[in-house]
Backbone as a chain_set.jsonl record, in Angstrom:
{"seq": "XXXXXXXXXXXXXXXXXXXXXXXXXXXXXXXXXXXXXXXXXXXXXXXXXXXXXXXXXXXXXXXXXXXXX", "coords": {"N": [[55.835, 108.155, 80.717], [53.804, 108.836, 77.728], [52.366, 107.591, 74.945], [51.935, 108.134, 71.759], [50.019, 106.515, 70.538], [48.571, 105.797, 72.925], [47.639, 108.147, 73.548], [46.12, 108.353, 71.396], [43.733, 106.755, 72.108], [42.128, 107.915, 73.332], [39.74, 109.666, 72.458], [37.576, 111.241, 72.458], [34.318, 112.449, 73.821], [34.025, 111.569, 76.776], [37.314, 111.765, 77.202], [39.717, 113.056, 76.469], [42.404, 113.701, 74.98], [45.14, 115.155, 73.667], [47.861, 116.159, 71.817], [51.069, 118.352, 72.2], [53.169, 120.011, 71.227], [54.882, 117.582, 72.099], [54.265, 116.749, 73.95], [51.222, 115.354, 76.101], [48.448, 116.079, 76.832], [45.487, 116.631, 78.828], [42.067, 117.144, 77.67], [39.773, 116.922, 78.336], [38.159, 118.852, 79.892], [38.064, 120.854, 78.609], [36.0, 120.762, 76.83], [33.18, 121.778, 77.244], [33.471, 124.374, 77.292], [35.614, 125.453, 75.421], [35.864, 128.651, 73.416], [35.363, 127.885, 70.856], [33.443, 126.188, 70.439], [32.599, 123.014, 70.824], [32.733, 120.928, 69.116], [35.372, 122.148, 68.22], [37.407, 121.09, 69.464], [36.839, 118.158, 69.735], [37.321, 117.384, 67.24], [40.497, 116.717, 66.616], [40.607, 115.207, 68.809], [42.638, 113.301, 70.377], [44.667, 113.807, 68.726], [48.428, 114.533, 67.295], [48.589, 117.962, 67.96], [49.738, 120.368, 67.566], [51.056, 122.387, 65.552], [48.093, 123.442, 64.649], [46.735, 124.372, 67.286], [48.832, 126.32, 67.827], [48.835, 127.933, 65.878], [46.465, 129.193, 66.82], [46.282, 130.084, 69.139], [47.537, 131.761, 72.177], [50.551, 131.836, 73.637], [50.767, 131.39, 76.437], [48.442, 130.33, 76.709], [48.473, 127.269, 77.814], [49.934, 126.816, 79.812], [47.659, 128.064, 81.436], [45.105, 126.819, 81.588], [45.182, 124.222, 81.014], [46.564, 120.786, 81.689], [49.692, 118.865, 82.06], [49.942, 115.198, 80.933]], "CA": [[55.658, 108.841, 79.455], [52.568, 108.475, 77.417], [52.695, 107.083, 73.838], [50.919, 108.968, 70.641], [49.158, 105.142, 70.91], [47.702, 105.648, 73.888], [46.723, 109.257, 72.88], [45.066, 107.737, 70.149], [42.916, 105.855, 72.285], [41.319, 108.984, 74.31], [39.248, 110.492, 71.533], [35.903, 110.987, 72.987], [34.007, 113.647, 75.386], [34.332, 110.97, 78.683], [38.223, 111.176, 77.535], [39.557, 114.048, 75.039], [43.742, 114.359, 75.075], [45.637, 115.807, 72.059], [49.394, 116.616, 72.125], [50.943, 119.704, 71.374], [54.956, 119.975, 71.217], [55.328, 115.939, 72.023], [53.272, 116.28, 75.2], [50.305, 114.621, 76.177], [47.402, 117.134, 77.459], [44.025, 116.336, 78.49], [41.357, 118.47, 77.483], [38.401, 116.711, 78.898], [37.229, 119.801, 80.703], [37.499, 122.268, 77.63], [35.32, 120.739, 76.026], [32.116, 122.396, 77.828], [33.717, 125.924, 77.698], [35.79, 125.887, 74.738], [35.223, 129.464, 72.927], [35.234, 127.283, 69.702], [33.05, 125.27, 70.402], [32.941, 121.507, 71.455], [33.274, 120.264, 67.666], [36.82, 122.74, 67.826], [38.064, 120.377, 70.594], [36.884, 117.092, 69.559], [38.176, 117.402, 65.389], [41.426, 117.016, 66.996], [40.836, 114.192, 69.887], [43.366, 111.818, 69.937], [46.105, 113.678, 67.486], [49.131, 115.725, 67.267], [47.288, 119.2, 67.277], [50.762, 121.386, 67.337], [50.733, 123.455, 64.598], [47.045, 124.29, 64.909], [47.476, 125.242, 68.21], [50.109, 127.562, 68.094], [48.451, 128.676, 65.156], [45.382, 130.147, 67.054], [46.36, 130.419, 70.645], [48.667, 132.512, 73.073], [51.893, 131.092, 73.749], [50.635, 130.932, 77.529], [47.119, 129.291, 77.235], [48.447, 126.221, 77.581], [49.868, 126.597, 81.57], [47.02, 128.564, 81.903], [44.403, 126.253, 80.615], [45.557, 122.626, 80.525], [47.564, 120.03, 82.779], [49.978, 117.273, 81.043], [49.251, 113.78, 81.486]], "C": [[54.469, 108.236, 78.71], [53.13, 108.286, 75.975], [51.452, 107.977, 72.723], [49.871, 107.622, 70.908], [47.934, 105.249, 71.736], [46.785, 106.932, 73.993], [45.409, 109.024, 72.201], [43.713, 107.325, 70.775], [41.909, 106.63, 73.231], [40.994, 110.323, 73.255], [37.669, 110.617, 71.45], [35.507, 112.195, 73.81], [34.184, 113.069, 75.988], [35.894, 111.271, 78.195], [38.809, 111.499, 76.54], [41.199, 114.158, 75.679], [44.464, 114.741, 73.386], [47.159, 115.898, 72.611], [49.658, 117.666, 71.399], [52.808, 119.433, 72.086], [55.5, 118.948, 72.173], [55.151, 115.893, 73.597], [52.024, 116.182, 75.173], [49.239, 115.505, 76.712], [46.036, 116.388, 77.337], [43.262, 116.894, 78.738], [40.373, 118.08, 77.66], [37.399, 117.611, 78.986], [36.978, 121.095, 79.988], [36.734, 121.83, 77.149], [33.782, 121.319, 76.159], [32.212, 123.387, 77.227], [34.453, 126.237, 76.421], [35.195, 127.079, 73.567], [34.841, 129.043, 71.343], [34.546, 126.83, 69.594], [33.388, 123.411, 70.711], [33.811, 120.967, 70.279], [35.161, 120.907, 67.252], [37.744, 121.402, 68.481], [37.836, 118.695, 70.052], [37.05, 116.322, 68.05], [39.535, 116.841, 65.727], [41.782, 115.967, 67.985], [42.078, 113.283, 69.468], [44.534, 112.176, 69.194], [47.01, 114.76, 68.124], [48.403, 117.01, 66.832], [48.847, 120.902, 67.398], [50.264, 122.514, 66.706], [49.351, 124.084, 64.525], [46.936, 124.502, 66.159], [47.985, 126.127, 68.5], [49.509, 128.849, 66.942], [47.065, 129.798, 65.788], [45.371, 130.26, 68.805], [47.381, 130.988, 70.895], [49.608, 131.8, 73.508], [51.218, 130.996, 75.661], [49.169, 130.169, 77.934], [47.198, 127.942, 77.195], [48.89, 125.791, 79.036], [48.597, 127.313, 81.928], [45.82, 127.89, 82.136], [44.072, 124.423, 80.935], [46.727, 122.296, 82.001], [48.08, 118.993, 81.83], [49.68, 116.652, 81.405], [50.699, 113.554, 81.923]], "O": [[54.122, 107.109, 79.065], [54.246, 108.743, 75.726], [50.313, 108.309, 73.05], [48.86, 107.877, 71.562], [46.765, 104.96, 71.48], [45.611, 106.94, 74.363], [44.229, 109.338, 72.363], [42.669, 107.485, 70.142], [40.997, 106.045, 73.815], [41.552, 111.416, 73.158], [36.851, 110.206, 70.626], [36.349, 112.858, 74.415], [35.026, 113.698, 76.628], [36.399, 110.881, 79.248], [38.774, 110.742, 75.569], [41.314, 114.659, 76.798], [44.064, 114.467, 72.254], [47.46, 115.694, 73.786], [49.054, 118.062, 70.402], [53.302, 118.864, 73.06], [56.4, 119.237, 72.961], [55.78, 115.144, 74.345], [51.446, 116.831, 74.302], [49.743, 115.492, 77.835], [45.546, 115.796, 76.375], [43.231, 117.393, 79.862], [39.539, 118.825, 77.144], [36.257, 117.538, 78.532], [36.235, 122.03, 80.287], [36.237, 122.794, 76.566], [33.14, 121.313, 75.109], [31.265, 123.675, 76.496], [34.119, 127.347, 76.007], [34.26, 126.738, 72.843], [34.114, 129.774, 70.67], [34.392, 126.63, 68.39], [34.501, 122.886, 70.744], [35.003, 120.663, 70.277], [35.943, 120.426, 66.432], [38.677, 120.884, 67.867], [38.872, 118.03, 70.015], [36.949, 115.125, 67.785], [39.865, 116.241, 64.703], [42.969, 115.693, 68.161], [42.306, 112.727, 68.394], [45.386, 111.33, 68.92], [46.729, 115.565, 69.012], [47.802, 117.188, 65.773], [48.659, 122.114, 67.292], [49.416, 123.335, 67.056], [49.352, 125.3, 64.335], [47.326, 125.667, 66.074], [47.654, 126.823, 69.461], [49.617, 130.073, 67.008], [46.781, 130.897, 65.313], [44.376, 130.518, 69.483], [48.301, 130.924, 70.078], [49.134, 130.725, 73.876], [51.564, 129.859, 75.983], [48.845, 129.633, 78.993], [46.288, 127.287, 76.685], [48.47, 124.75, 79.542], [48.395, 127.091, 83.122], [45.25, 128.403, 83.099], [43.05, 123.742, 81.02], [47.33, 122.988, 82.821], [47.392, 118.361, 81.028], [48.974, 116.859, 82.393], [51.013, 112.518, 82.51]]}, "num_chains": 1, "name": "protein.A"}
């Protein structure tokens, strides 16, 4: 299991994870391609990003998309 801690500590482009409903995701590889932009993806490095999340994505872009840690 991964710790918000250790989340914390992968807040960078080499090394971009966020959590989203008290799992660990790492989004390294959106950060190229994200339709947001890079700066959408890396506001966010390192934290609980739940609620914004859910707030602007599809309930399935997240198996679609992403792998947990």
């Amino acid at each position: 299991m991964v710790t918000r801690s250790e989340v914390r500590q992968h807040a960078s482009t080499a090394s971009c994870w966020v959590i989203i409903d008290n799992v660990a995701w790492d989004v390294t590889d959106l950060i190229q391609w994200h339709p947001g932009g890079s700066d959408a993806i890396l506001r966010y490095a390192g934290k609980d990003v739940t609620k914004t999340f859910h707030a602007l994505h599809a309930a399935d872009t997240l198996e679609k998309h992403m792998k947990p840690k």
